[in-house]
Each structure stands twice: as C-alpha cells, then as structure tokens.
C-alpha cells in the first residue's frame, strides 16, 4: 500500500535500510535485493544509525534531488517559531536528554514569565508531566536532576538570547493534558503565539 502511494506521487523514492549493524552482510544483501524487486528506488542506503555510518552520502545525495529555490525567510531569521516556544523546546530537550528512557515524551514546558533587564533575562518555566512518578523522576534525588536540566537549558538559552539568563523551573502533574486539544494549543504544541 505504501509503495503504491509513493509510486503515485511521481517523485524519487529512497530506500533507507536502517539497523544493518544487527544483521550479517548476507542478510542485508538479501533484504536489499528483495526490496529492489518490489520497487524501483531512485537511491538505496543501507545505514546504521547506532554506528552513524553513511549519513554524509545520504545527505549529499538528497541535496542533489532537491530543487534550488528562493529562501522562505531572510538570512537572519533562524526560526519561524516564537522565542518562548524555542526556549520551552530547549528545556524539553534537556528533560529528554537527562531522563533518557525513564520519562516518555509526554512532557510539556510552558514559559510562565520572561522579563528582560539590561543584559539579563529572568525566566520562569513550568514543566508538565502526566503522572506523579514522572514528576519525581524529573526532580530527582534532592532536586539534583531538575538542577541539571536547568543548568543545561540555561546554557543553551543564553546562546539563543545572547544575554545572561536566570532560569527557574517548576514541575506540575496534569493528568492526560495531551488528550485535550485546548491544552495542546495553550502549551504551544498547536498554534504558537508569543
């Protein structure tokens, strides 16, 4: 079904065969041959994301297939998302990095207050989780993990804003926030507004 859909699109289709580090070479070749018999792929890339091999070829080849065009934004614009959304996403990124697989991707970050003063910015952010156990994981023993999240996030936020940042993080449980459309929009994951 998927192959039929991409064939009907009339665009070049790449086969990116991941996790080749888990298979013997013969098995990789057999799988690639099987896929080649099913569809005429424009390019085929056997890769291993774990070992991070062959990404440069994939990127360079992809560039060759993309048409040149006018930029959508001026060169000094790095994102079309509002500043508060980018700050929240930096904090969320640090949550995911520091908690690894302990906390699912069900966290949200809301910037509750942001105030500039000369060469600094004071930010208060609320981290939302869906379960009380997740709150404990994010805070960590004696607040150690929350402090680490804040330290890592502050460093990146300072790079983004170009000023010294005072960051305060709070954690709150809000069960099933992802199941309510109004909450998703309010927290910046639907329509974003500064």
C-alpha positions as a printed NumPy array, in Angstrom:
array([[  0.   ,   0.   ,   0.   ],
       [  2.741,   2.454,   0.971],
       [  4.8  ,   1.583,  -2.09 ],
       [  1.765,   2.219,  -4.274],
       [  1.222,   5.602,  -2.627],
       [  4.802,   6.749,  -3.161],
       [  4.743,   5.474,  -6.737],
       [  1.63 ,   7.55 ,  -7.41 ],
       [  3.386,  10.634,  -6.009],
       [  5.684,  10.61 ,  -9.021],
       [  8.724,  11.667,  -7.002],
       [ 12.096,   9.971,  -6.455],
       [ 11.905,   7.455,  -3.61 ],
       [ 14.844,   6.428,  -1.423],
       [ 15.066,   3.143,   0.432],
       [ 16.842,   3.759,   3.724],
       [ 17.538,   0.405,   5.313],
       [ 18.49 ,   1.004,   8.957],
       [ 19.967,  -1.272,  11.653],
       [ 22.36 ,  -3.047,   9.308],
       [ 24.666,  -3.45 ,  12.31 ],
       [ 22.229,  -6.083,  13.624],
       [ 22.371,  -8.286,  10.531],
       [ 25.07 , -10.27 ,   8.796],
       [ 26.175,  -8.886,   5.452],
       [ 24.471, -11.702,   3.537],
       [ 21.147, -10.976,   5.25 ],
       [ 21.472,  -7.254,   4.46 ],
       [ 22.123,  -8.019,   0.79 ],
       [ 19.21 , -10.455,   0.653],
       [ 16.849,  -7.876,   2.17 ],
       [ 18.038,  -5.145,  -0.186],
       [ 17.557,  -7.414,  -3.182],
       [ 14.043,  -8.269,  -2.002],
       [ 13.115,  -4.585,  -1.76 ],
       [ 14.649,  -3.816,  -5.15 ],
       [ 12.4  ,  -6.449,  -6.706],
       [  9.334,  -4.771,  -5.183],
       [ 10.032,  -1.183,  -6.24 ],
       [ 12.344,   0.857,  -8.452],
       [ 14.008,   3.059,  -5.853],
       [ 15.922,   6.115,  -7.029],
       [ 18.577,   5.501,  -4.349],
       [ 19.272,   2.839,  -1.737],
       [ 21.113,   3.483,   1.523],
       [ 21.958,   0.697,   3.966],
       [ 22.819,   2.507,   7.21 ],
       [ 23.351,   2.053,  10.907],
       [ 22.107,   4.966,  12.982],
       [ 23.801,   3.408,  16.008],
       [ 27.206,   3.411,  14.316],
       [ 26.374,   6.594,  12.398],
       [ 27.838,   5.44 ,   9.131],
       [ 26.964,   6.592,   5.623],
       [ 24.992,   9.684,   6.664],
       [ 27.162,  12.015,   4.601],
       [ 26.321,  10.088,   1.403],
       [ 22.633,  10.191,   2.27 ],
       [ 22.7  ,  13.945,   2.884],
       [ 24.726,  14.765,  -0.219],
       [ 22.561,  12.594,  -2.455],
       [ 19.373,  14.079,  -1.   ],
       [ 20.655,  17.589,  -1.796],
       [ 21.08 ,  16.594,  -5.441],
       [ 17.393,  15.703,  -5.669],
       [ 16.126,  18.901,  -4.08 ],
       [ 15.347,  21.808,  -6.391],
       [ 17.012,  25.157,  -5.87 ],
       [ 14.622,  27.848,  -4.793],
       [ 14.3  ,  31.182,  -3.122],
       [ 14.63 ,  31.224,   0.682],
       [ 11.362,  31.435,   2.561],
       [ 12.812,  33.729,   5.24 ],
       [ 15.593,  36.344,   5.446],
       [ 19.05 ,  35.011,   6.365],
       [ 18.944,  36.498,   9.878],
       [ 15.746,  34.581,  10.748],
       [ 16.663,  31.205,  12.265],
       [ 13.145,  30.033,  13.104],
       [  9.551,  30.99 ,  12.421],
       [  8.597,  29.864,  15.93 ],
       [  8.225,  32.473,  18.675],
       [ 11.034,  32.927,  21.19 ],
       [  9.039,  31.443,  24.084],
       [  8.378,  28.279,  22.094],
       [ 12.09 ,  27.868,  21.317],
       [ 13.015,  28.392,  24.97 ],
       [ 10.423,  25.819,  26.047],
       [ 11.746,  23.327,  23.486],
       [ 15.315,  23.781,  24.763],
       [ 14.136,  22.927,  28.278],
       [ 12.124,  19.978,  26.98 ],
       [ 15.155,  18.73 ,  25.053],
       [ 17.223,  18.759,  28.262],
       [ 14.488,  16.833,  30.064],
       [ 14.577,  14.124,  27.418],
       [ 18.388,  14.037,  27.382],
       [ 18.804,  13.781,  31.142],
       [ 15.981,  11.343,  31.835],
       [ 16.818,   9.11 ,  28.863],
       [ 14.082,   6.465,  28.599],
       [ 12.683,   6.967,  32.081],
       [ 10.206,   9.673,  31.072],
       [  8.128,   9.284,  27.926],
       [  7.675,  12.133,  25.519],
       [  4.639,  13.287,  27.442],
       [  6.227,  16.348,  28.958],
       [  5.338,  19.905,  28.069],
       [  7.08 ,  23.115,  29.012],
       [  5.261,  26.411,  29.412],
       [  7.058,  29.726,  29.8  ],
       [  5.066,  31.43 ,  32.544],
       [  7.133,  34.615,  32.82 ],
       [ 10.019,  36.193,  30.96 ],
       [ 11.491,  39.582,  31.784],
       [ 14.487,  41.323,  30.245],
       [ 16.587,  43.669,  32.379],
       [ 19.705,  45.277,  30.815],
       [ 21.967,  42.336,  29.877],
       [ 19.946,  39.588,  31.524],
       [ 16.663,  37.735,  31.271],
       [ 14.69 ,  36.121,  34.087],
       [ 12.563,  33.167,  33.014],
       [ 10.081,  31.072,  34.963],
       [  9.076,  27.84 ,  33.255],
       [  6.583,  25.158,  34.187],
       [  7.29 ,  21.533,  33.303],
       [  4.125,  19.492,  32.94 ],
       [  4.006,  15.726,  33.3  ],
       [  1.071,  13.328,  33.266],
       [  1.922,  11.165,  36.296],
       [  3.263,  11.844,  39.775],
       [  6.01 ,   9.254,  39.236],
       [  7.261,  11.288,  36.287],
       [  7.433,  14.361,  38.489],
       [  9.721,  12.509,  40.895],
       [ 11.942,  11.355,  38.056],
       [ 12.333,  14.883,  36.681],
       [ 13.061,  16.385,  40.097],
       [ 15.446,  13.585,  41.036],
       [ 17.018,  12.893,  44.406],
       [ 17.154,  16.129,  46.402],
       [ 16.339,  18.068,  43.228],
       [ 19.584,  17.053,  41.502],
       [ 18.099,  16.152,  38.137],
       [ 15.955,  19.294,  37.946],
       [ 19.035,  21.357,  38.739],
       [ 20.964,  19.617,  35.941],
       [ 18.105,  20.194,  33.488],
       [ 18.088,  23.871,  34.438],
       [ 21.856,  24.251,  34.122],
       [ 21.996,  22.625,  30.683],
       [ 18.949,  24.537,  29.443],
       [ 20.232,  27.872,  30.763],
       [ 23.479,  27.483,  28.815],
       [ 21.624,  26.95 ,  25.527],
       [ 19.048,  29.661,  26.249],
       [ 21.871,  32.135,  26.874],
       [ 23.269,  31.271,  23.436],
       [ 19.837,  31.813,  21.915],
       [ 19.123,  35.126,  23.65 ],
       [ 22.654,  36.494,  23.866],
       [ 22.21 ,  37.593,  27.485],
       [ 22.731,  36.115,  30.954],
       [ 19.709,  34.025,  31.959],
       [ 18.202,  33.379,  35.378],
       [ 16.054,  30.284,  34.961],
       [ 13.595,  28.912,  37.497],
       [ 11.859,  25.592,  36.804],
       [  8.726,  24.194,  38.424],
       [  7.178,  20.752,  37.871],
       [  3.444,  20.048,  37.968],
       [  1.339,  16.957,  37.312],
       [ -1.529,  17.485,  34.907],
       [ -3.069,  14.15 ,  34.029],
       [ -3.926,  13.476,  30.393],
       [ -3.077,  17.011,  29.222],
       [ -2.27 ,  15.605,  25.766],
       [ -5.848,  14.366,  25.373],
       [ -7.305,  17.893,  25.469],
       [ -6.921,  19.964,  22.292],
       [ -7.237,  23.214,  24.216],
       [ -4.267,  22.287,  26.418],
       [ -2.131,  21.288,  23.438],
       [ -2.768,  24.68 ,  21.829],
       [ -2.33 ,  26.564,  25.103],
       [  1.031,  24.905,  25.729],
       [  2.299,  25.84 ,  22.296],
       [  2.127,  22.478,  20.538],
       [ -0.68 ,  23.523,  18.211],
       [ -0.773,  27.151,  17.14 ],
       [  2.08 ,  29.067,  18.753],
       [  1.783,  32.667,  19.871],
       [  4.393,  34.745,  21.663]])
